[in-house]
mmCIF file of C-alpha atoms in Angstrom:
data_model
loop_
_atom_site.group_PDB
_atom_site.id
_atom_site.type_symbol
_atom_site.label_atom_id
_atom_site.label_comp_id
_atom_site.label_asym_id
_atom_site.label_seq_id
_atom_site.Cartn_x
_atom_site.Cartn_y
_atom_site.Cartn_z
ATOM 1 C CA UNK A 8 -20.137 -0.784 21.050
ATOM 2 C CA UNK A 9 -16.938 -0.048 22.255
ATOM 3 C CA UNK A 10 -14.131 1.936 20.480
ATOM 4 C CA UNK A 11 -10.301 0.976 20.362
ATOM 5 C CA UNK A 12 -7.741 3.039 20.558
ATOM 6 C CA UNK A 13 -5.033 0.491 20.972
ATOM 7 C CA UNK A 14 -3.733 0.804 16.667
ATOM 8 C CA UNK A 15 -4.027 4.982 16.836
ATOM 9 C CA UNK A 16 -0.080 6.618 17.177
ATOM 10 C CA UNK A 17 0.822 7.952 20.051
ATOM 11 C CA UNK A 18 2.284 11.585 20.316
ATOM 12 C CA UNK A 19 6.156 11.168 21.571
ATOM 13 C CA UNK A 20 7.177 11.604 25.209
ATOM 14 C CA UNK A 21 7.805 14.816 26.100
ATOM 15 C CA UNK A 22 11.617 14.484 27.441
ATOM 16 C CA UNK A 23 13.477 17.387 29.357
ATOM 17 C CA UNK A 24 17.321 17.595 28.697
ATOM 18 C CA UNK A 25 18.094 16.537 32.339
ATOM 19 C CA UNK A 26 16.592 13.242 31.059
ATOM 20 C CA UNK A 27 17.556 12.907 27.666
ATOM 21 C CA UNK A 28 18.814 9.427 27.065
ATOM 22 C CA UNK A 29 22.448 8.760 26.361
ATOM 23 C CA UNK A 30 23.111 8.525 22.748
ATOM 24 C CA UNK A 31 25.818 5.824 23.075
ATOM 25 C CA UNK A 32 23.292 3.503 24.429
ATOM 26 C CA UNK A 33 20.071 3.875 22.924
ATOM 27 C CA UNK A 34 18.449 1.673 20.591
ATOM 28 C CA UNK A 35 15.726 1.613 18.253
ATOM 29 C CA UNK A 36 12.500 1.845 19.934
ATOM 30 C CA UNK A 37 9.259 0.421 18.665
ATOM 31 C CA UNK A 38 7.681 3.446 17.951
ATOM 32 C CA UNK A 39 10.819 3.829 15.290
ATOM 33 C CA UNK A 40 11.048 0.425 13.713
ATOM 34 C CA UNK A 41 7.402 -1.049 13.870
ATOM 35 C CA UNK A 42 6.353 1.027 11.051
ATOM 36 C CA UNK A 43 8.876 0.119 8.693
ATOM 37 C CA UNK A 44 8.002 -3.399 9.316
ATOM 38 C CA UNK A 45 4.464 -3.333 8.787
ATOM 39 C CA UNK A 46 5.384 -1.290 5.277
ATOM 40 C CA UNK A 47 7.495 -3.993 4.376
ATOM 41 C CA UNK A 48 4.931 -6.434 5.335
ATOM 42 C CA UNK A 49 2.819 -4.470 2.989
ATOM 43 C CA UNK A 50 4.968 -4.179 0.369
ATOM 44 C CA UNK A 51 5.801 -8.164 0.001
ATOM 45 C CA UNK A 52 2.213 -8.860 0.110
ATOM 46 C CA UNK A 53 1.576 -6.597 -2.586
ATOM 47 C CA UNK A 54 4.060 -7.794 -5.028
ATOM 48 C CA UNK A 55 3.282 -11.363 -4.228
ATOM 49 C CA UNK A 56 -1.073 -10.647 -5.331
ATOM 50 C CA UNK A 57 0.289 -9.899 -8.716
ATOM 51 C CA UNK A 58 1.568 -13.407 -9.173
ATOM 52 C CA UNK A 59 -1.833 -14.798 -7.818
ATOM 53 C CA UNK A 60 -3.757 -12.283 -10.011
ATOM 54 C CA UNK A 61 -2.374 -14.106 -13.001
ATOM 55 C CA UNK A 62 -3.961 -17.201 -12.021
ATOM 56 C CA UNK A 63 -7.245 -16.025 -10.941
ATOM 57 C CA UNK A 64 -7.622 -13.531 -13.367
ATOM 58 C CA UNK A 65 -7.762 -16.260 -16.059
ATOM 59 C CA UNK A 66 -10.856 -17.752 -14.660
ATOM 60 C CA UNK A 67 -12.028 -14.454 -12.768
ATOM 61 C CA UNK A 68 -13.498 -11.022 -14.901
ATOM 62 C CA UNK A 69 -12.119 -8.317 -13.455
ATOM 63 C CA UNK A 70 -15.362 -7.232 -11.637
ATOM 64 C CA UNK A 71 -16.099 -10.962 -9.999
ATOM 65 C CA UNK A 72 -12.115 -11.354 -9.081
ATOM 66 C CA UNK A 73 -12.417 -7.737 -7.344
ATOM 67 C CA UNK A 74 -15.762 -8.560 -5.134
ATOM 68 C CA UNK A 75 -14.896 -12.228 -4.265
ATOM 69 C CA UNK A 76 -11.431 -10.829 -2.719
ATOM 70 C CA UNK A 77 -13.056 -8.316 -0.884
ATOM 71 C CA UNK A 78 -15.654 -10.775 0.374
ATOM 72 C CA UNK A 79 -13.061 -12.990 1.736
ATOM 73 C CA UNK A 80 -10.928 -10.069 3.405
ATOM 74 C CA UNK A 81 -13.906 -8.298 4.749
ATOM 75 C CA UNK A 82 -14.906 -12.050 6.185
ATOM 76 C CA UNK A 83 -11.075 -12.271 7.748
ATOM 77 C CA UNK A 84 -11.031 -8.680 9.227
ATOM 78 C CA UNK A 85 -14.736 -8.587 10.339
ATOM 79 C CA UNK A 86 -13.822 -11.691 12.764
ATOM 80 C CA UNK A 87 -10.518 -10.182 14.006
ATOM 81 C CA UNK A 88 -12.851 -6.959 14.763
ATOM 82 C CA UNK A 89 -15.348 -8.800 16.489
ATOM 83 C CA UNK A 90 -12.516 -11.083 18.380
ATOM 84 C CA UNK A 91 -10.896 -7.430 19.988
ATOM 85 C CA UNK A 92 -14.287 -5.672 20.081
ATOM 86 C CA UNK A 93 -13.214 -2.607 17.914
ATOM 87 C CA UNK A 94 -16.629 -1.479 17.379
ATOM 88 C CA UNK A 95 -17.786 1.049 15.106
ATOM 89 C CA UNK A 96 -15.463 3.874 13.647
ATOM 90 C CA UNK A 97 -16.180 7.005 14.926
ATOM 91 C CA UNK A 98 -18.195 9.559 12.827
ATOM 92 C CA UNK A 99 -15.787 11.880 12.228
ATOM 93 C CA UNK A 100 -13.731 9.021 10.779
ATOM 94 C CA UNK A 101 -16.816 8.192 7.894
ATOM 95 C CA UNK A 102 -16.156 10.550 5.589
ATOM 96 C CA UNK A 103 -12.625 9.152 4.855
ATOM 97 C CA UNK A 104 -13.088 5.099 5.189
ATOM 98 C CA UNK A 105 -16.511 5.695 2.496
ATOM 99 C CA UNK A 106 -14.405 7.955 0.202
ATOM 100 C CA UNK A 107 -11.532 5.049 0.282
ATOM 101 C CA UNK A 108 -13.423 2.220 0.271
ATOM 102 C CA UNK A 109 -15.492 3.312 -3.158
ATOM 103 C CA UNK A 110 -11.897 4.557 -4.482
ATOM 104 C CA UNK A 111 -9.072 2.399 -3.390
ATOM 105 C CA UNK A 112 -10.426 -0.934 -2.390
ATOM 106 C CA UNK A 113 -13.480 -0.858 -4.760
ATOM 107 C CA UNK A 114 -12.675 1.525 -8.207
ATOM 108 C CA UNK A 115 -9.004 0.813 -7.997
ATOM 109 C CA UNK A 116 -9.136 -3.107 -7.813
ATOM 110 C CA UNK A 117 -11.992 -3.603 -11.171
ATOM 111 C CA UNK A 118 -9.951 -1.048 -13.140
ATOM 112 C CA UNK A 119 -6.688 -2.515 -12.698
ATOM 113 C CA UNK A 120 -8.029 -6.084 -13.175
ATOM 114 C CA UNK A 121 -9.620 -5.150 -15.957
ATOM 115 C CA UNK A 122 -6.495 -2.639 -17.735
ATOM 116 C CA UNK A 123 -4.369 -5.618 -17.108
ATOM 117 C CA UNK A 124 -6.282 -7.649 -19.498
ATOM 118 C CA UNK A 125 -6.498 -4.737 -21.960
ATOM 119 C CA UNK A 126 -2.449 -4.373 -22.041
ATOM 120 C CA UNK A 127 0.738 -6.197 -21.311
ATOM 121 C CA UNK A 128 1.524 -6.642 -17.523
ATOM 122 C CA UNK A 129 5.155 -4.298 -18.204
ATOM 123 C CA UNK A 130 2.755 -1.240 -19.501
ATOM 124 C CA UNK A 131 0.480 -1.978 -16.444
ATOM 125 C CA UNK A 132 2.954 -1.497 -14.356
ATOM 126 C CA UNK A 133 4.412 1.771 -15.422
ATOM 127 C CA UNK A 134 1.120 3.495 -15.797
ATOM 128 C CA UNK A 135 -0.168 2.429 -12.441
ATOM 129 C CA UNK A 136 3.481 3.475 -10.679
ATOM 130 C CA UNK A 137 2.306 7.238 -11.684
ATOM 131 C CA UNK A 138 0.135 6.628 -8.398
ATOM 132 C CA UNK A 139 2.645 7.846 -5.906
ATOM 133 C CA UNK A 140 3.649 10.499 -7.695
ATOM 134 C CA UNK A 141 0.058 11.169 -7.655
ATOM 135 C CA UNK A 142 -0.050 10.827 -3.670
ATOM 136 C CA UNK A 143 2.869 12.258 -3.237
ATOM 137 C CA UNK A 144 1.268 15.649 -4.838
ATOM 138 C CA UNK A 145 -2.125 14.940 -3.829
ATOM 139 C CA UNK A 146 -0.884 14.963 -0.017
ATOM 140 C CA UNK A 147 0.890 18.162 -0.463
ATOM 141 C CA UNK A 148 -2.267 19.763 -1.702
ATOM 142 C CA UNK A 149 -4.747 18.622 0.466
ATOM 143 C CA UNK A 150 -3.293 17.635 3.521
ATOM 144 C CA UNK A 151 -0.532 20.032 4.490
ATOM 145 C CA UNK A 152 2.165 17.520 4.099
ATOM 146 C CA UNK A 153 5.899 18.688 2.530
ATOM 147 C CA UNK A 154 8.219 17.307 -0.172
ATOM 148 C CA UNK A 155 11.948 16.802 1.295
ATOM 149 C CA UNK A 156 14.632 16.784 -1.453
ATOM 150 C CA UNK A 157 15.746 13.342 -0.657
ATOM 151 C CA UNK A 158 11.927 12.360 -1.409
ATOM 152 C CA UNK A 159 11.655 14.082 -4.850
ATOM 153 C CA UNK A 160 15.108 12.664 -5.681
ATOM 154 C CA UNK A 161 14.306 9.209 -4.283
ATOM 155 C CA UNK A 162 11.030 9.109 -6.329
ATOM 156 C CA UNK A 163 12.522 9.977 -9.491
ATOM 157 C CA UNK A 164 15.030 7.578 -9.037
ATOM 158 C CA UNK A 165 12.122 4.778 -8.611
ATOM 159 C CA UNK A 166 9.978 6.221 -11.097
ATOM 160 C CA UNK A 167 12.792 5.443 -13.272
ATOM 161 C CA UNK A 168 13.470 1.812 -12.252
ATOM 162 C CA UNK A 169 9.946 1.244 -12.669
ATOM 163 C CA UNK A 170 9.713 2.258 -16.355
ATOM 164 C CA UNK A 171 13.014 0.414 -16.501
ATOM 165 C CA UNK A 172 10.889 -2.838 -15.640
ATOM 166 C CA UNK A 173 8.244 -1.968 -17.332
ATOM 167 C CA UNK A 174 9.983 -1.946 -20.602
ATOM 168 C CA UNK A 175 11.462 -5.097 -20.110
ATOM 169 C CA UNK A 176 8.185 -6.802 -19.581
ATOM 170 C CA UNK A 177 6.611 -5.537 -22.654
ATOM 171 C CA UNK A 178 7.573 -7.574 -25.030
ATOM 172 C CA UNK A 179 4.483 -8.476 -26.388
ATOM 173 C CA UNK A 180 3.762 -4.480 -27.301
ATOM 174 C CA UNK A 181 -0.296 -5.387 -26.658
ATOM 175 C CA UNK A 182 -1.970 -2.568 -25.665
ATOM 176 C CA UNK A 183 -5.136 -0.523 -26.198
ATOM 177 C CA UNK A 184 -6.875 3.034 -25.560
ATOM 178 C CA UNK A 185 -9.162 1.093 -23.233
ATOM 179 C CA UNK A 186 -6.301 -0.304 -21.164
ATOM 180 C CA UNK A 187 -4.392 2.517 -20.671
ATOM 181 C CA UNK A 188 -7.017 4.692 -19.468
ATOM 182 C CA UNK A 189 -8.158 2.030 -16.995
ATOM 183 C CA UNK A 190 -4.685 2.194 -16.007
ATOM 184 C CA UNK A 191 -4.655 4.993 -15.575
ATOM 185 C CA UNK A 192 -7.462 5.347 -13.801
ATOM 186 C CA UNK A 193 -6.598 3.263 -11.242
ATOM 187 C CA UNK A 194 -3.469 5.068 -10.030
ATOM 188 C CA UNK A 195 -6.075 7.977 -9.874
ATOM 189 C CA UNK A 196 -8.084 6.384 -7.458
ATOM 190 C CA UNK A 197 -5.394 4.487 -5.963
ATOM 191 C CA UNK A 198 -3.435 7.759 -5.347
ATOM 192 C CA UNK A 199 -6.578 9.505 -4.674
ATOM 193 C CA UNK A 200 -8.257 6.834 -1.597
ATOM 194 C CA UNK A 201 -4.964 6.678 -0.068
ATOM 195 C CA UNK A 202 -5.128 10.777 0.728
ATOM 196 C CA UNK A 203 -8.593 10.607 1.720
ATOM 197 C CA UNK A 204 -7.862 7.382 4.464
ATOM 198 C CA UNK A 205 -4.978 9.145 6.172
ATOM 199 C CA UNK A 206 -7.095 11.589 7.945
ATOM 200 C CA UNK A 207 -9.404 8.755 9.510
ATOM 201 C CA UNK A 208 -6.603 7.348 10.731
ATOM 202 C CA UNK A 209 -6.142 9.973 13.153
ATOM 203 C CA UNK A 210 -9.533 9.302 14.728
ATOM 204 C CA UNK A 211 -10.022 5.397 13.576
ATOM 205 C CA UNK A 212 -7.517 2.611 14.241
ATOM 206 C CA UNK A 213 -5.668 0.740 11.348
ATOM 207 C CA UNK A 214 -8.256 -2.244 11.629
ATOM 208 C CA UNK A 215 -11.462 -0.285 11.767
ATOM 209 C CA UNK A 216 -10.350 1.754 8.768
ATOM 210 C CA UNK A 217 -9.934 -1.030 7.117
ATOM 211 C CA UNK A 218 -11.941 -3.433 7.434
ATOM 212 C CA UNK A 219 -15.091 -0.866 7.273
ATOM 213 C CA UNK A 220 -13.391 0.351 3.703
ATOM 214 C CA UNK A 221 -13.071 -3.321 2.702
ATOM 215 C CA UNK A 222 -16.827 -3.527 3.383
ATOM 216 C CA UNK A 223 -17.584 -0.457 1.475
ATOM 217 C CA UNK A 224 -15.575 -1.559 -1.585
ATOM 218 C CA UNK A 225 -17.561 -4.475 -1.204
ATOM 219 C CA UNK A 226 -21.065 -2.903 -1.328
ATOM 220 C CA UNK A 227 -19.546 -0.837 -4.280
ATOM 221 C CA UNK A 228 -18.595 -4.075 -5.961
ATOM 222 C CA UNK A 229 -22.086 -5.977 -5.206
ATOM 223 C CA UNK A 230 -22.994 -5.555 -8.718
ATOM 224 C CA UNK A 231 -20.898 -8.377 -9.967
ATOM 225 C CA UNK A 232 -22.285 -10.855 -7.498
ATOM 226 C CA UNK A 233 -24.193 -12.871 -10.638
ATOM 227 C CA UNK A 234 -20.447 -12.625 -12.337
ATOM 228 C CA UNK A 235 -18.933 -14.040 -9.608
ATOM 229 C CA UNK A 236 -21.596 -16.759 -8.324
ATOM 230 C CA UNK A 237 -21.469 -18.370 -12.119
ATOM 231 C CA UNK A 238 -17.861 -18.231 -12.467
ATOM 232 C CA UNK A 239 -16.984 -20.079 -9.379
ATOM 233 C CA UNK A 240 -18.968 -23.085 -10.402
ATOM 234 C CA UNK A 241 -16.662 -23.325 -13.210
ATOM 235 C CA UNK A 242 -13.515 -21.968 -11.804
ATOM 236 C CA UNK A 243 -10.264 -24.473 -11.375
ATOM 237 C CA UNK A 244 -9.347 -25.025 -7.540
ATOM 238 C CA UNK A 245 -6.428 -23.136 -8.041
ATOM 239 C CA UNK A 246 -7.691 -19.737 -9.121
ATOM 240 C CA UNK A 247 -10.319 -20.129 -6.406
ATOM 241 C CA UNK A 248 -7.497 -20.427 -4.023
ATOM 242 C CA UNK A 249 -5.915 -17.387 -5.148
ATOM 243 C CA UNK A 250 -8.459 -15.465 -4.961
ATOM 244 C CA UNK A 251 -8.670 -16.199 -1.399
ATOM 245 C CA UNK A 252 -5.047 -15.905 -0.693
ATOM 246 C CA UNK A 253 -5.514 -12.323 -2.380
ATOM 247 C CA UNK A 254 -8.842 -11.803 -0.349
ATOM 248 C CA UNK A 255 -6.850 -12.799 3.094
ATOM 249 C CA UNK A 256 -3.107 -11.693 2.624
ATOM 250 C CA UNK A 257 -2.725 -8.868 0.275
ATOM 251 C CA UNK A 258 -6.052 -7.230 1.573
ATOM 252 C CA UNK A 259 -6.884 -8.075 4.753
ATOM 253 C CA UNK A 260 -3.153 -8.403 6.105
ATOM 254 C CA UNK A 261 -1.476 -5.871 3.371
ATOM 255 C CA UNK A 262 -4.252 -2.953 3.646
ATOM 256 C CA UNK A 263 -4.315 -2.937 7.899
ATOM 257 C CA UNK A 264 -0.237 -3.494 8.175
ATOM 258 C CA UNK A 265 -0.625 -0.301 5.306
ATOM 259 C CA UNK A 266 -2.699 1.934 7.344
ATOM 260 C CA UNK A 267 -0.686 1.163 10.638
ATOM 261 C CA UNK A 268 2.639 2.542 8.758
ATOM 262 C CA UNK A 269 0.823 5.426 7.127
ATOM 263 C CA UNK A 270 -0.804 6.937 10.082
ATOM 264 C CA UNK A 271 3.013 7.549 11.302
ATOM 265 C CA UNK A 272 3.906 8.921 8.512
ATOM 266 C CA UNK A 273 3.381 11.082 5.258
ATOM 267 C CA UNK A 274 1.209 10.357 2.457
ATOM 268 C CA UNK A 275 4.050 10.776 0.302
ATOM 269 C CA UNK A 276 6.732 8.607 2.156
ATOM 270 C CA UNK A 277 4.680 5.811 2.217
ATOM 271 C CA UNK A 278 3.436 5.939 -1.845
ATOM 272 C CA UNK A 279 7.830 6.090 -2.274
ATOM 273 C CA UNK A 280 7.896 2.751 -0.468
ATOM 274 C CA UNK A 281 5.739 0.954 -2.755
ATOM 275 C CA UNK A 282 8.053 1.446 -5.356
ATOM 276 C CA UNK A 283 9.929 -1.675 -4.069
ATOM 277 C CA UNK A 284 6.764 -3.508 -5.452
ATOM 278 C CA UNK A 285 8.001 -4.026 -9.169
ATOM 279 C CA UNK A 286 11.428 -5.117 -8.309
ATOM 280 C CA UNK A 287 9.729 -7.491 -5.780
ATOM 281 C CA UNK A 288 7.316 -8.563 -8.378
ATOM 282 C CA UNK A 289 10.615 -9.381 -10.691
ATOM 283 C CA UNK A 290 12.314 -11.458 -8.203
ATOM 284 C CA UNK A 291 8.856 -13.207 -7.457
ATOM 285 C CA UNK A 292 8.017 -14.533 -11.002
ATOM 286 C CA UNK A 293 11.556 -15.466 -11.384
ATOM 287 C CA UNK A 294 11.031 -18.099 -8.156
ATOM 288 C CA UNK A 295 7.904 -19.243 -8.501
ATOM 289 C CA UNK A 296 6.983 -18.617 -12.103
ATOM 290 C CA UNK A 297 10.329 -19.472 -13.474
ATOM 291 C CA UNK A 298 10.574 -15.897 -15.244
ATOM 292 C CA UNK A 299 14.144 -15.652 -15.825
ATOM 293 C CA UNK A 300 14.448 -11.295 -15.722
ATOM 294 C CA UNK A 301 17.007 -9.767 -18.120
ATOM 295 C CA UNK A 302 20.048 -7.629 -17.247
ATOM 296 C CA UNK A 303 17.501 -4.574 -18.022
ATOM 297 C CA UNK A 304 14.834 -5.520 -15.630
ATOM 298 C CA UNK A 305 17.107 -6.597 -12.956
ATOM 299 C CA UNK A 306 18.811 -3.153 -13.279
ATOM 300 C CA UNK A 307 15.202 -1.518 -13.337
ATOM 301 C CA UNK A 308 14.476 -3.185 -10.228
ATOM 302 C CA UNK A 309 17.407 -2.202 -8.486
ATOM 303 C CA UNK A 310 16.843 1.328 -9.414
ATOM 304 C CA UNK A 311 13.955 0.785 -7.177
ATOM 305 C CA UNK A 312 14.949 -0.300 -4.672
ATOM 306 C CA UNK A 313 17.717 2.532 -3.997
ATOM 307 C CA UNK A 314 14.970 4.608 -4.627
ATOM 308 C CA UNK A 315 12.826 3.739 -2.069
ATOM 309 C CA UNK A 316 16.387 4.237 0.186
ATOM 310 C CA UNK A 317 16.977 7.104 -0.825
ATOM 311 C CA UNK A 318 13.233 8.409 -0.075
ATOM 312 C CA UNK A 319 13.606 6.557 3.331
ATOM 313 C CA UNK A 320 16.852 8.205 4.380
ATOM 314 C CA UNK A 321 17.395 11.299 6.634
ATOM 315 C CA UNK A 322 19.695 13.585 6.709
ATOM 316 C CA UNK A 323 22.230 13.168 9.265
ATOM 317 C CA UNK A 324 22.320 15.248 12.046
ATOM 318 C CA UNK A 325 24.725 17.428 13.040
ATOM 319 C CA UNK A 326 25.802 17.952 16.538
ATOM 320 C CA UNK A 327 25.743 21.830 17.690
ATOM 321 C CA UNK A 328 29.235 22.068 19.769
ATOM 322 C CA UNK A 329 28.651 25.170 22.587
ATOM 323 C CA UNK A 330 31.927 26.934 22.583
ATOM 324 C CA UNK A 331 33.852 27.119 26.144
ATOM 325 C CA UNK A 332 33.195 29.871 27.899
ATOM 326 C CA UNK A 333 36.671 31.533 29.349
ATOM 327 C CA UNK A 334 36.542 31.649 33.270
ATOM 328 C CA UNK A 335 36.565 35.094 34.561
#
């Protein structure tokens, strides 16, 4: 089988300063704004699942709902593999796909199913935003990476939003010992398969690395086949559907479009952008699920989102002026 190399980053031209491009007239390249599309890609998918989660999940049990998505993703990205010929992953690359498939696409996706039925969606959500902090740390630790001021700050200032939304969604107070720790447990392993994929992505592209950890959450998740064969016999069309929306878009699409941004760039950076997800997620229910958010969530949601611009930002650079040199 053949190997592709076509999704892996490129290192940057090397460019002497005879050559160095006019700064009046260059533009973005796609090297530069590519990435930041597919994590915005990313992130809409991902706020949109939670919307379908609330219809499937009412026919679904957490285990069934997590395998029959990954069935349907791992069906979708299998076919795009075999349509470019990607081939197998390398070996070197194993180690990390396995590690995130059992984690993030496997672990993560029963335990937050199921915590979500144990507590209110608003406590879900706060617990489950400790994940990037979690990354964020995780990457520091264990993959070299560094934490810029404007990323600390920039996280806080999300963080803060998302507790903000959280809050205001938890009206019903329903929660349990049960469905915190699954929570909880879920930004572990969310947090946790995220560092372990980002160093396969330097020897794997974005499609083999995930759609060979969408198979192994599968396999992980084969123990809920019975679960899910006798539920879809009695399942309504519609949470069927979602599940396959969720199984096509927010896994399939969302998890490759993710890996693409994060092997050009930092563990860290990329758990920051996610925290556009709940103020997403607000504006979402309030179109489709006629949710009408209060002055608190809305203000929760845009503390995300300047978050997530603050964390995005860099610091301006500042032009060295040589000093003239008096002729002799």
């Amino acid at each position: 089988m053949t190997h592709s190399h076509t999704d892996r980053p490129t290192p940057p031209a090397q460019t002497s300063s005879s050559q160095a491009p006019d700064s009046g007239s260059a533009r973005p390249s796609p090297a530069t704004w590519l990435p930041l599309a597919a994590a915005a890609v990313t992130v809409v998918l991902w706020a949109s699942a939670f919307v379908s989660i609330r219809s499937a999940g009412a026919a679904y049990s957490p285990g069934a709902l997590a395998l029959g998505r990954l069935l349907f993703g791992a069906l979708v990205l299998g076919t795009v593999c075999l349509v470019r010929r990607e081939g197998l992953p390398p070996r070197a690359a194993w180690p990390g796909i396995a590690v995130s498939g059992v984690l993030w696409f496997g672990l993560y996706m029963v335990a937050l199913n199921w915590g979500e039925q144990e507590v209110d969606a608003g406590t879900a959500a706060m617990i489950v935003n400790i994940g990037p902090v979690l990354m964020a740390l995780l990457g520091v630790r264990l993959l070299g990476e560094t934490l810029p001021p404007r990323l600390v700050a920039g996280m806080g200032v999300s963080f803060a939003g998302a507790v903000a939304v959280g809050l205001s969604m938890s009206g019903e107070g329903r929660a349990s010992v049960l469905g915190v720790l699954l929570c909880l447990l879920a930004a572990v392993a969310y947090a946790s398969g995220v560092v372990a994929q980002k160093p396969s992505l330097a020897r794997a592209s974005a499609l083999q690395a995930t759609t060979f950890g969408c198979l192994v959450g599968a396999v992980a998740c084969l123990p809920f086949a019975g679960q899910l064969v006798h539920e879809a016999g009695s399942a309504p069309l519609s949470a069927t559907l979602n599940m396959v929306y969720l199984g096509v878009f927010p896994t399939a699409l969302a998890f490759t479009t993710w890996a693409y941004a994060l092997a050009r760039t930092t563990a860290g950076r990329m758990g920051a952008t996610t925290y556009a997800v709940p103020a997403l997620v607000v504006l979402m229910s309030w179109l489709f699920l006629d949710e009408v958010p209060g002055l608190f969530t809305l203000a929760g949601g845009a503390l995300c989102l300047a978050g997530v611009a603050v964390s995005r930002s860099r610091p301006r650079r500042r032009t060295a002026v040589a000093p003239l040199k008096e002729e002799s």
